[in-house]
Coordinates of N, CA and C in Angstrom, one line a residue:
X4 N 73.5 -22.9 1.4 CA 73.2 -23.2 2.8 C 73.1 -24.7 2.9
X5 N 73.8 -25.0 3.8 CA 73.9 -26.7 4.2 C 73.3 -27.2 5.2
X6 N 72.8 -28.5 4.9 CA 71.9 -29.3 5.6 C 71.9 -28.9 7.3
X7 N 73.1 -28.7 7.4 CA 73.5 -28.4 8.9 C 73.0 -26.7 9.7
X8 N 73.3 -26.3 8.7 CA 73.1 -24.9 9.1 C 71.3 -24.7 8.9
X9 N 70.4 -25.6 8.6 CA 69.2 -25.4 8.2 C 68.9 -25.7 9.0
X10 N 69.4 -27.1 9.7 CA 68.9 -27.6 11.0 C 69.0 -26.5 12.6
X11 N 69.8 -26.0 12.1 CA 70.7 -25.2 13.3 C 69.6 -23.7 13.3
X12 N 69.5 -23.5 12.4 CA 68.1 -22.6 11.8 C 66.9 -22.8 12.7
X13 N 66.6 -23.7 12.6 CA 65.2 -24.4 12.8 C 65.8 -24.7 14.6
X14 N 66.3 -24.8 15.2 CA 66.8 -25.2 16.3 C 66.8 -24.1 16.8
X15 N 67.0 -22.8 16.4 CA 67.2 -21.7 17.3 C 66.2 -21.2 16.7
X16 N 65.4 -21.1 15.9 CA 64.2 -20.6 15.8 C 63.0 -20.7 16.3
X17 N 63.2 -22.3 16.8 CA 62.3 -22.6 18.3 C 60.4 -22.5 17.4
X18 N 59.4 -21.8 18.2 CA 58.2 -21.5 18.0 C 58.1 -20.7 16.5
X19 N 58.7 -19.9 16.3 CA 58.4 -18.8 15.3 C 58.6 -19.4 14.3
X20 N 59.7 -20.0 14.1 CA 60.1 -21.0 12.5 C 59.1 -22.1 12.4
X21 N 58.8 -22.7 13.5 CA 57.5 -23.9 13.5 C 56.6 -23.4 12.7
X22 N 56.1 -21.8 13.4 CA 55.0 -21.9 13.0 C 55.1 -21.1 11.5
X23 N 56.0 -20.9 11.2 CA 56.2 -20.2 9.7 C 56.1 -21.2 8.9
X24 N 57.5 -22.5 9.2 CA 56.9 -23.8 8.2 C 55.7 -24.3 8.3
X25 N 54.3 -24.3 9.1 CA 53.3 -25.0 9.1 C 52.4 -24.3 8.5
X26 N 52.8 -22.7 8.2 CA 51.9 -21.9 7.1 C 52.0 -22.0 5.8
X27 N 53.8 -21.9 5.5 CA 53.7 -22.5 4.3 C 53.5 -23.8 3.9
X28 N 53.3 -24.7 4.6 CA 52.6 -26.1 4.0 C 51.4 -25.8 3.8
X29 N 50.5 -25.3 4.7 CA 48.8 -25.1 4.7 C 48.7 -24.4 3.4
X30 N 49.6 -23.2 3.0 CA 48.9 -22.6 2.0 C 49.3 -23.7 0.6
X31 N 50.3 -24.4 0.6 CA 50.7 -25.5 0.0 C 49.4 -26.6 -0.7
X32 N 49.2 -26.9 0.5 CA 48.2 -27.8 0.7 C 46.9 -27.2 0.3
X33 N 46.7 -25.8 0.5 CA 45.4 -25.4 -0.2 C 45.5 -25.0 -1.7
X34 N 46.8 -24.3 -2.0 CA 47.1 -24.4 -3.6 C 47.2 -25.7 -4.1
X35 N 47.4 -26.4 -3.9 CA 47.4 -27.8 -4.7 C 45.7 -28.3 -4.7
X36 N 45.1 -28.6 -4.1 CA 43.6 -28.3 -3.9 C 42.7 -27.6 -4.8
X37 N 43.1 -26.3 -4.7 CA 42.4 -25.4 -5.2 C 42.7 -25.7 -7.0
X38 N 43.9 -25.9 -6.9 CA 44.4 -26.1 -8.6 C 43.9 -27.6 -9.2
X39 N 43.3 -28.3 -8.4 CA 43.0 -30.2 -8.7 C 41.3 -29.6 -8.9
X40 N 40.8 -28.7 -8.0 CA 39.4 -28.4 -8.1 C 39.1 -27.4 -9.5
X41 N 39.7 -26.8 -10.2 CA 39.9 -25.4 -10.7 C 39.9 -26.7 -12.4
X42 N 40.9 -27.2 -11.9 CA 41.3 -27.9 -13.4 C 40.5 -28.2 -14.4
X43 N 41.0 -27.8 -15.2 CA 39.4 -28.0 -16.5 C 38.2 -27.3 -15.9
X44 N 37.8 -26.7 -15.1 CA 36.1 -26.0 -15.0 C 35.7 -25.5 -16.0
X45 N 36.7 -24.4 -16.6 CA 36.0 -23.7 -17.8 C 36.0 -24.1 -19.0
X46 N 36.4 -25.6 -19.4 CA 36.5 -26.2 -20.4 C 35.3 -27.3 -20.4
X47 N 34.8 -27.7 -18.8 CA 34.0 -28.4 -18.7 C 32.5 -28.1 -18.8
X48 N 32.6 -26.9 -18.4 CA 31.2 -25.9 -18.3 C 31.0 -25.2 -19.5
X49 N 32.2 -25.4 -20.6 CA 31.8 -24.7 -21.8 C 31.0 -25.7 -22.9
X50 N 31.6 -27.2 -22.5 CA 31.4 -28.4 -23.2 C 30.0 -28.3 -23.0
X51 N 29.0 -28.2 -21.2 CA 28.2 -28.5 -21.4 C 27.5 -27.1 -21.5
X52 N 28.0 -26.2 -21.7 CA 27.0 -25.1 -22.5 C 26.5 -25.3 -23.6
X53 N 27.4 -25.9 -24.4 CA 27.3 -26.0 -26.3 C 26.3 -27.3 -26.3
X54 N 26.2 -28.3 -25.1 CA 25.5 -29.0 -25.3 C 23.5 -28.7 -24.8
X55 N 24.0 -28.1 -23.8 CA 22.8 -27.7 -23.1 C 21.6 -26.7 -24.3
X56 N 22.5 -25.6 -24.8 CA 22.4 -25.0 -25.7 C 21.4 -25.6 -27.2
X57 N 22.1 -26.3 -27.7 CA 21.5 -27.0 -29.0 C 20.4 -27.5 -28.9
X58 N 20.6 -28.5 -27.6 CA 19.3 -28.6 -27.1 C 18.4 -28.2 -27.2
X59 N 18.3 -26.6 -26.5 CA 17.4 -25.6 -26.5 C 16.8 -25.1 -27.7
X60 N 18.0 -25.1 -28.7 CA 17.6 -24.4 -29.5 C 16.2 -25.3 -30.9
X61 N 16.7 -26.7 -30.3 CA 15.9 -27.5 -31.1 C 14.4 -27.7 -30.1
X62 N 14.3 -26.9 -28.8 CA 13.4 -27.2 -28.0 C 13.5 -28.3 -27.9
X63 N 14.2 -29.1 -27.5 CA 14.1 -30.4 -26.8 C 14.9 -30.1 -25.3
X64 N 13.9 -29.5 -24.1 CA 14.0 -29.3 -22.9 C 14.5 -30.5 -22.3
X65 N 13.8 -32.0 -22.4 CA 14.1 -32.8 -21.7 C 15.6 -33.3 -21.7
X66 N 16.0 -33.6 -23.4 CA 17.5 -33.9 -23.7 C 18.3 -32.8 -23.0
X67 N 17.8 -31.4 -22.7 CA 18.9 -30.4 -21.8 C 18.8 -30.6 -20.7
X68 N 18.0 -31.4 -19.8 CA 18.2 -31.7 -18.8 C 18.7 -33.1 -18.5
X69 N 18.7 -33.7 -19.5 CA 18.9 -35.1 -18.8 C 20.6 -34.6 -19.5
X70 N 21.4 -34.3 -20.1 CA 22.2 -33.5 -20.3 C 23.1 -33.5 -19.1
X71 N 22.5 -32.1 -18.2 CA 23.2 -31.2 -17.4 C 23.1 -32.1 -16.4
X72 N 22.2 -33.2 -15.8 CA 22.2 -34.1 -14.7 C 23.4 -35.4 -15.0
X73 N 23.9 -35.5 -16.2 CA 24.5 -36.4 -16.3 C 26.1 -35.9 -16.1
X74 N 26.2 -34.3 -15.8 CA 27.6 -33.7 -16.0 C 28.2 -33.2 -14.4
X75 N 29.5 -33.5 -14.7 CA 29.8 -32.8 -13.6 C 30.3 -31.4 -13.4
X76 N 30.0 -30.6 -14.2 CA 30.3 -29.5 -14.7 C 30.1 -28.6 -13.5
X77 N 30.5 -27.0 -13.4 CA 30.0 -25.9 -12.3 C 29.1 -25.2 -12.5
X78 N 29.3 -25.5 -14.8 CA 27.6 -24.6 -14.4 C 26.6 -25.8 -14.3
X79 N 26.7 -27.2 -14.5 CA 25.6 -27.9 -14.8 C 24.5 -27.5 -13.3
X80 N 25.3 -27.1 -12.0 CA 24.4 -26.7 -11.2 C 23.5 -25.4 -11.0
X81 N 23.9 -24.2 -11.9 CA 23.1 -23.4 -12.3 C 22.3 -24.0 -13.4
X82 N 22.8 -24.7 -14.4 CA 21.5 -24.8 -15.2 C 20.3 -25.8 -14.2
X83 N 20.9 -26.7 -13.4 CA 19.9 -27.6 -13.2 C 18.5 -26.6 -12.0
X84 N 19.2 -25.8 -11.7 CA 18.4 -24.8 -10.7 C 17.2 -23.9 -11.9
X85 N 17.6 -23.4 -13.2 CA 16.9 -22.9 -14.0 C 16.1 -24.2 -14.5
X86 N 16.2 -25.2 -14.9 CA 15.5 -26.5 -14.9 C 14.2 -26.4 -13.4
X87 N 14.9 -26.3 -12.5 CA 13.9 -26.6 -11.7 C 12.7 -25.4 -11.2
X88 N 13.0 -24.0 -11.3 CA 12.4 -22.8 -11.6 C 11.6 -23.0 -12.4
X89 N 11.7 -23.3 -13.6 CA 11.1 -23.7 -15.3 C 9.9 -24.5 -14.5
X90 N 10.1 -25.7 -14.2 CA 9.2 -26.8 -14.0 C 8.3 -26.1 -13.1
X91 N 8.6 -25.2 -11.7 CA 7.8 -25.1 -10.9 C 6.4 -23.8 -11.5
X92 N 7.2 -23.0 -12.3 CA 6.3 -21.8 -12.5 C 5.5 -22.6 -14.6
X93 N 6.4 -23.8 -14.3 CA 4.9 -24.3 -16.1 C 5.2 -23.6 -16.8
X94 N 6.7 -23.6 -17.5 CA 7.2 -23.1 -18.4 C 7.3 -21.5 -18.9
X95 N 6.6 -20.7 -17.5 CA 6.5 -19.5 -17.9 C 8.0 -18.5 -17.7
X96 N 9.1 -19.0 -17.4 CA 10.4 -19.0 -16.9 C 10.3 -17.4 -16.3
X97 N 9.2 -17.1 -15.1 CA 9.1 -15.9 -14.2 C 10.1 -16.7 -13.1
X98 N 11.0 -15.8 -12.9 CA 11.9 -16.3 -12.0 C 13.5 -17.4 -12.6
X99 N 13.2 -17.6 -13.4 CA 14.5 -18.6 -13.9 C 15.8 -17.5 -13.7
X100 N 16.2 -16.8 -14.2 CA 17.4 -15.3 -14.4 C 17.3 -15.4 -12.7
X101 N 16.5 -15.1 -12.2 CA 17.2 -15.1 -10.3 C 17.7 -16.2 -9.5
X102 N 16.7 -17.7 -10.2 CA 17.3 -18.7 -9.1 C 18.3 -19.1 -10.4
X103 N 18.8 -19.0 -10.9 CA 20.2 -19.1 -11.8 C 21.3 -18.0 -11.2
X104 N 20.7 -16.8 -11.4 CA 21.9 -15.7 -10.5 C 22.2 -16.1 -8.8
X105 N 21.4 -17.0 -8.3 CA 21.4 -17.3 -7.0 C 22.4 -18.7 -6.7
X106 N 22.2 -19.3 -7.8 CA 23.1 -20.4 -7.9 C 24.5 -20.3 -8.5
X107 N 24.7 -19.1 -9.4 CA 26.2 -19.0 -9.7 C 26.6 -18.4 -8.6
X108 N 25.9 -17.7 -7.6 CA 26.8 -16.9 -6.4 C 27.0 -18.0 -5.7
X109 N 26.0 -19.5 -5.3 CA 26.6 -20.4 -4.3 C 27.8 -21.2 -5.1
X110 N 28.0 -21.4 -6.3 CA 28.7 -22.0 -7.1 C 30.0 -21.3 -6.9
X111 N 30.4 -20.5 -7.0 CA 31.1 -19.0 -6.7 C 32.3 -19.3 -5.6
X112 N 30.7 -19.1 -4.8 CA 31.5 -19.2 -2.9 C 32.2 -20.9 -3.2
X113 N 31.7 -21.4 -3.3 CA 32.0 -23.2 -3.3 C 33.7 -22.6 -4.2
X114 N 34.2 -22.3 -5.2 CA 34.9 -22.4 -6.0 C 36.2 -21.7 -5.2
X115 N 35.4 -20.5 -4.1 CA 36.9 -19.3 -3.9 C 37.1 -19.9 -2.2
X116 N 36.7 -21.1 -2.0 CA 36.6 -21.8 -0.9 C 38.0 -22.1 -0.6
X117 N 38.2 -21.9 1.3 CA 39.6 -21.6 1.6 C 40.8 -21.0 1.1
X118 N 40.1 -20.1 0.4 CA 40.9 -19.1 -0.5 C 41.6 -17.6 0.8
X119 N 40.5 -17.8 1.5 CA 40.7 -16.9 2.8 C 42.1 -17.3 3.7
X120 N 42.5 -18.7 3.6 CA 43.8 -19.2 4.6 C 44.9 -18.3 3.6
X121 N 44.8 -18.3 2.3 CA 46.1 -18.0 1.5 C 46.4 -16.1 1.7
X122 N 44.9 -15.8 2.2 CA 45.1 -14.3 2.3 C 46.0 -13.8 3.3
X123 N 44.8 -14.5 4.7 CA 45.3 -14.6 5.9 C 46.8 -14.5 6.3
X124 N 47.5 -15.8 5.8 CA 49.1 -16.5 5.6 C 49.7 -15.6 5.3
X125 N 49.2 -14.4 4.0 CA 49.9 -14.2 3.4 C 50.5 -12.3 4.0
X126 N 49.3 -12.2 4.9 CA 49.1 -10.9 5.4 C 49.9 -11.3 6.9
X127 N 50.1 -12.1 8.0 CA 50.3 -12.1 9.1 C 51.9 -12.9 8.8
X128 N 52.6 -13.6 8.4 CA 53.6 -14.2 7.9 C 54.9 -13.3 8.6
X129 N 54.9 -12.1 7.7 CA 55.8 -10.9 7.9 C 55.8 -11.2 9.4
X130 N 54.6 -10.1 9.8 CA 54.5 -10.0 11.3 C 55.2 -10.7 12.3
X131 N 54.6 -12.2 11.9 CA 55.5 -13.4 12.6 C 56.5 -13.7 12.7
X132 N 57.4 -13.3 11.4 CA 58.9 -13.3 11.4 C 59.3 -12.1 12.1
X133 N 58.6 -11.1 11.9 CA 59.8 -10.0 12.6 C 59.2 -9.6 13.9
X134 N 58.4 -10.9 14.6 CA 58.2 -11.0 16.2 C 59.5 -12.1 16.4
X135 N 59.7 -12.9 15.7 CA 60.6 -13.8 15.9 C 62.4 -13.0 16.0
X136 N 62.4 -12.3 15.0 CA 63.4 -11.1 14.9 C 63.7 -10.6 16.2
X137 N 62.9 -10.0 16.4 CA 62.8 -9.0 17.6 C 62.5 -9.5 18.8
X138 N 62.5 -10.8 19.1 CA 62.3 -11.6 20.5 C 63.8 -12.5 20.2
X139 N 64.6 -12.7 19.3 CA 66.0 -13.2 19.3 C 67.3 -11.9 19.3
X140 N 66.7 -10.4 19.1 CA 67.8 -9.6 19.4 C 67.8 -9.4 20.8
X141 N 66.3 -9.5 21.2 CA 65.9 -8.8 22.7 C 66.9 -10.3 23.7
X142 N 66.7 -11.4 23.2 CA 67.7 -12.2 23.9 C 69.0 -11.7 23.5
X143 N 69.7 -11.4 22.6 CA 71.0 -11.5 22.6 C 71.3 -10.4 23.3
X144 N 70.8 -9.4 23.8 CA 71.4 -8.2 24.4 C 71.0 -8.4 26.0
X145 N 69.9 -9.3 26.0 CA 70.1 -10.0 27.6 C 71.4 -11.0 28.0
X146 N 71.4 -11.4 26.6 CA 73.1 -12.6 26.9 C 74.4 -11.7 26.8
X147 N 74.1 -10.0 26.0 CA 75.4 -9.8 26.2 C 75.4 -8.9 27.8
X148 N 74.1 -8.5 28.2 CA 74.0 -8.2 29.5 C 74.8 -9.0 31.0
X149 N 74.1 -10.3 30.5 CA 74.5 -11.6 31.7 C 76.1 -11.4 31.8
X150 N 76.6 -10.7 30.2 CA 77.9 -11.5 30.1 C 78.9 -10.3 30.6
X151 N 78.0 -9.4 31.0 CA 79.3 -7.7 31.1 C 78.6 -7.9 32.8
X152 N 77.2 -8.5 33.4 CA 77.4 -8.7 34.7 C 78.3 -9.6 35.3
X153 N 78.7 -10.9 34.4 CA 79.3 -12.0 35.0 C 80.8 -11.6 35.1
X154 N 81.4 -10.3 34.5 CA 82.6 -10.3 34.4 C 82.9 -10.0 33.1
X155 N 82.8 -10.3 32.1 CA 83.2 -10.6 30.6 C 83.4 -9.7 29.9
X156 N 83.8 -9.5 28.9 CA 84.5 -8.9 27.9 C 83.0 -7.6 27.4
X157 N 82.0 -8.5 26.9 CA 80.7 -7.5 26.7 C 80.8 -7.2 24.8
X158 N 82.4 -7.9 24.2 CA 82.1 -8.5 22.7 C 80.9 -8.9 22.1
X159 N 80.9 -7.5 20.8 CA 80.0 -7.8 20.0 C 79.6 -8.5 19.2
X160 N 80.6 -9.8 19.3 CA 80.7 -11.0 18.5 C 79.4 -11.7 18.8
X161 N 79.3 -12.2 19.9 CA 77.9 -13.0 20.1 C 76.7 -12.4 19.9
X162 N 76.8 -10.9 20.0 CA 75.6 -10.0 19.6 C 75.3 -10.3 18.3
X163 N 76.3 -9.7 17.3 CA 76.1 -9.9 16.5 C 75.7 -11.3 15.7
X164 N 76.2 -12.3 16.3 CA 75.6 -13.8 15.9 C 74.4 -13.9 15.8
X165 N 74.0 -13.7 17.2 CA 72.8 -13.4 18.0 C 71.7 -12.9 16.5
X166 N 72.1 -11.8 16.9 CA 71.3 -11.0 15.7 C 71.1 -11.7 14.1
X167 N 72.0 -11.7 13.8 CA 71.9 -12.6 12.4 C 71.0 -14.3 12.2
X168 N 71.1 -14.6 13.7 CA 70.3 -15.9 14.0 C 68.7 -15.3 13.7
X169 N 68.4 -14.5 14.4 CA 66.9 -13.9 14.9 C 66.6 -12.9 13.4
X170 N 68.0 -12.8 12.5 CA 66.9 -11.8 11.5 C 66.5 -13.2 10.3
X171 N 66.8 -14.6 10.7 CA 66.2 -15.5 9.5 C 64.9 -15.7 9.7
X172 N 64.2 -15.5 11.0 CA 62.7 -15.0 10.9 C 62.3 -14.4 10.2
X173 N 62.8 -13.3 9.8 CA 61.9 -11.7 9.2 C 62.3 -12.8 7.9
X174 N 63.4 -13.4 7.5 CA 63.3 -13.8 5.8 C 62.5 -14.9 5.7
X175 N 62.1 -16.1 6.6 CA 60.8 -17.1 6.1 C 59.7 -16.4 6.3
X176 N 59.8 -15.6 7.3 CA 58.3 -14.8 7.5 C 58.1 -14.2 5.7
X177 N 58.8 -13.2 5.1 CA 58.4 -12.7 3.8 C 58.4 -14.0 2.7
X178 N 59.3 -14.7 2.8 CA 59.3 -15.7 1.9 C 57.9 -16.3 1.5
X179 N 57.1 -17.1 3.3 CA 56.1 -17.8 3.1 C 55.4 -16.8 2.7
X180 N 55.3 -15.3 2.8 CA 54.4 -14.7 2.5 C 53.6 -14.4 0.8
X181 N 55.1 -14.3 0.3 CA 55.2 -14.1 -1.1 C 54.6 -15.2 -1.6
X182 N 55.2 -16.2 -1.2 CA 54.6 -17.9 -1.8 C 53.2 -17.9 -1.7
X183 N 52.4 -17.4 -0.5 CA 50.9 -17.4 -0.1 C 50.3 -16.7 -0.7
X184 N 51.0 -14.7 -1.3 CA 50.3 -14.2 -2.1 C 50.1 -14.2 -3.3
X185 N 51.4 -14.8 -3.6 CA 51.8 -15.1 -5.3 C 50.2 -16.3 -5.4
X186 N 50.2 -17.1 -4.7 CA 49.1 -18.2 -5.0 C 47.7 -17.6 -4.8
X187 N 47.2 -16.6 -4.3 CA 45.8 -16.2 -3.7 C 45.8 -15.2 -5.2
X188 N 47.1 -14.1 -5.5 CA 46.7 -13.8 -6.8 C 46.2 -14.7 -8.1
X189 N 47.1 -15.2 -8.1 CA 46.8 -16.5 -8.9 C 45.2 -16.8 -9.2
X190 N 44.5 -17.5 -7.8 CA 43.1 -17.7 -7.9 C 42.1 -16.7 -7.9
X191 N 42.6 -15.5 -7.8 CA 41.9 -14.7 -7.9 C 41.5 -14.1 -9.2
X192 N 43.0 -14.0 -9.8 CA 42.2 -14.2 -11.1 C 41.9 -14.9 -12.1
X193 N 42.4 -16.2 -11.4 CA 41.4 -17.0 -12.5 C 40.3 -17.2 -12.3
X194 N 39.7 -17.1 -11.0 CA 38.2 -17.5 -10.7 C 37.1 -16.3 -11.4
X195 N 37.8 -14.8 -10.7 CA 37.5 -13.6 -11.9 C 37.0 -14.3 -12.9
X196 N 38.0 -14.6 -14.1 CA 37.4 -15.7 -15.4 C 36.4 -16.5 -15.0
X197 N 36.6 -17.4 -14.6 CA 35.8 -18.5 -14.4 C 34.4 -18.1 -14.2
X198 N 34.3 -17.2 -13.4 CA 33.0 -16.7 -12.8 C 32.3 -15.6 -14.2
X199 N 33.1 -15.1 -14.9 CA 32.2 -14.3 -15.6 C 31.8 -15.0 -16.7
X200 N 32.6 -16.4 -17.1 CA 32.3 -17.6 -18.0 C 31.1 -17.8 -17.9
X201 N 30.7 -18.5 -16.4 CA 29.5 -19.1 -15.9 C 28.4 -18.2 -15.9
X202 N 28.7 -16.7 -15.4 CA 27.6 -15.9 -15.8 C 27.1 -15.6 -17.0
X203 N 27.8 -15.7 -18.5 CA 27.6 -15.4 -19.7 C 26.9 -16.8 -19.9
X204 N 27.4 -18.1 -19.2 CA 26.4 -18.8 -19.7 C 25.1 -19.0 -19.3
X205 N 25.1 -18.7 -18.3 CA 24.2 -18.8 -17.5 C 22.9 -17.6 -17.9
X206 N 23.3 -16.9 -18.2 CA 22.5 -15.6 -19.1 C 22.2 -16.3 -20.7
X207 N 23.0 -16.9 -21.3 CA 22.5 -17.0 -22.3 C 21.7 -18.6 -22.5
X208 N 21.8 -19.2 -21.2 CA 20.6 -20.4 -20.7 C 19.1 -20.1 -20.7
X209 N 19.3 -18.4 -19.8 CA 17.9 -18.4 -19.7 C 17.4 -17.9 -21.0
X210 N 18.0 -16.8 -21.9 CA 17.6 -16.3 -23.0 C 16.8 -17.7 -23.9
X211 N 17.8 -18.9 -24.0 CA 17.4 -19.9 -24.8 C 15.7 -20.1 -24.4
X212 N 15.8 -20.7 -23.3 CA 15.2 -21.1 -22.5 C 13.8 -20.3 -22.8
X213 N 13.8 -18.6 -22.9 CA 12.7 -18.0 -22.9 C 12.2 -18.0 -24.4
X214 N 13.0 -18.2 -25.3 CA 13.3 -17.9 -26.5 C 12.8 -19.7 -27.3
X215 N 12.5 -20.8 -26.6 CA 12.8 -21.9 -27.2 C 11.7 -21.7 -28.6
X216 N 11.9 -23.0 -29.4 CA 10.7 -22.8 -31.1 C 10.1 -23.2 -30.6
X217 N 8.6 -22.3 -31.0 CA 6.8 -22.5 -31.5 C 6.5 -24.0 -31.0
X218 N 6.1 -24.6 -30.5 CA 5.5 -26.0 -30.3 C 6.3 -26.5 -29.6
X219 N 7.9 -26.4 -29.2 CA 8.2 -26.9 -28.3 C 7.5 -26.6 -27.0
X220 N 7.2 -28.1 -26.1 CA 6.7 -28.1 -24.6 C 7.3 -27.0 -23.8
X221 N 6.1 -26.3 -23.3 CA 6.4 -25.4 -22.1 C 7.1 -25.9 -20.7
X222 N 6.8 -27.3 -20.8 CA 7.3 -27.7 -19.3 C 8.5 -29.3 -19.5
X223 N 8.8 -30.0 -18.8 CA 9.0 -31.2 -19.0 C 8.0 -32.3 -18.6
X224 N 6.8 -32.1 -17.8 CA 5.9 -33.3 -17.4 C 5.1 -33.4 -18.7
X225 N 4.7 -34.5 -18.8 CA 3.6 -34.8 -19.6 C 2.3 -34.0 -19.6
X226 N 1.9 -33.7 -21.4 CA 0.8 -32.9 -21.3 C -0.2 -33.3 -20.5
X227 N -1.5 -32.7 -20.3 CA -2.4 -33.0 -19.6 C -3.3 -33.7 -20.3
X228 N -4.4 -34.7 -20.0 CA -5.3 -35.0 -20.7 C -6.1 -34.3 -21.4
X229 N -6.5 -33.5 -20.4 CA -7.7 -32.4 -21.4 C -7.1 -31.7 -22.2
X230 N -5.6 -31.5 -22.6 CA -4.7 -30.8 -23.5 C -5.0 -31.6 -23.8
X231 N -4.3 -33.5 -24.4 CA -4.3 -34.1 -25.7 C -5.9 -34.1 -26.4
X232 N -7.1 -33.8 -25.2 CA -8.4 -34.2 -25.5 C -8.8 -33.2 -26.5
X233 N -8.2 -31.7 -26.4 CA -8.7 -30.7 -27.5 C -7.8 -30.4 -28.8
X234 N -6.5 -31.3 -28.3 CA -6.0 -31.4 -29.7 C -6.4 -32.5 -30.7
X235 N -7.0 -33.3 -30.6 CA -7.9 -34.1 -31.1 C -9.1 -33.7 -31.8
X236 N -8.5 -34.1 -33.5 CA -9.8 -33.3 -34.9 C -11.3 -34.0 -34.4
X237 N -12.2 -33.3 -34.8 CA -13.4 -34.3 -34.4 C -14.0 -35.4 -35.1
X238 N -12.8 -35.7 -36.2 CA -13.0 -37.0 -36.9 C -12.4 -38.0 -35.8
X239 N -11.7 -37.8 -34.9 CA -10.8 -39.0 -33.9 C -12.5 -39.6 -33.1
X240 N -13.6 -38.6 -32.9 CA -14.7 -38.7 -31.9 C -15.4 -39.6 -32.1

């Protein structure tokens, strides 16, 4: 198909082809997005699991936190929420496993964000093409109408042009569709992954967490005085 005949496309296609091309850019424009946001997550969030992790395991709470504040990672915002649970309940981690399960679900939503336009696009597209269809036959059989009133022959040559003009709707209508679904599949299952990544880590955060070695600090603030005062032999007196 030649440059000419694409234009000539787009010229008789009027509204319907506008708005087919400005879906498929949108979903365009949201796949390219979605794939610049997506990139590296589960390689980033796994780096700082293994870091967060060791941490824990040496009980050194504070180096896990100053850690996960320094990352830009998707789970560093669930662990920083079990960090902050931790601190508020004094190391007794009642509640860490929920405000952690509360923050991979906002982590979640943030990730499958505008994920809804590619659905949308991908479900009404058709429709739009084969309204565009069906509002260029319903003209041609009014033009072959005018043309058997005016006198004319009533040849099904222009019908049939007619028709062939009005069914290139129904094919960008499926095209953009396929293009919008093929891409919403896509993120759907990679987020799938991504999400059950973050939850395995995120589960095996709090385990550490509850789990840390004998004498490591319950909290991150500094002990209390009347703590350092009773660990003090009474030769220090």
């Amino acid at each position: 198909m030649s440059l000419s005949d694409i234009l000539h496309y787009l010229r008789i296609g009027g509204f319907t082809l506008a708005f087919l091309l400005l879906a498929s850019t949108v979903a365009l424009v949201v796949a390219i997005e979605r794939l610049i946001t997506l990139w590296g997550v589960s390689e980033r969030s796994r780096l700082l699991g293994d870091t967060v992790h060791k941490h824990l395991l040496r009980g050194d709470i504070a180096a896990a936190r100053s850690a996960t504040e320094r990352s830009n990672a998707a789970v560093a915002d669930i662990f920083l929420a079990g960090f902050d649970r931790f601190e508020r309940t004094r190391g007794s981690c009642e509640g860490v496993d929920s405000a952690v399960e509360r923050e991979r679900a906002q982590v979640g939503l943030r990730l499958r964000r505008n994920l809804w336009l590619l659905a949308t696009i991908g479900s009404l597209t058709p429709f739009v093409g084969l309204f565009g269809t069906v509002a260029g036959i319903m003209k041609s059989f009014k033009d072959l109408g005018l043309d058997v009133a005016a006198g004319g022959t009533g040849g099904t040559g222009a019908v049939m042009t007619g028709i062939s003009e009005a069914l290139v709707a129904t094919a960008v209508g499926i095209l953009v569709a396929v293009q919008a679904m093929a891409f919403y599949n896509y993120f759907q299952a990679r987020l799938s992954r991504v999400l059950v990544e973050l939850r395995l880590l995120g589960e095996e955060f709090v385990e550490l967490l509850r789990e840390r070695p004998l004498g490591a600090p319950a909290a991150l603030a500094p002990a209390a005085p009347a703590a350092v005062a009773e660990a003090r032999s009474p030769t220090d007196t």
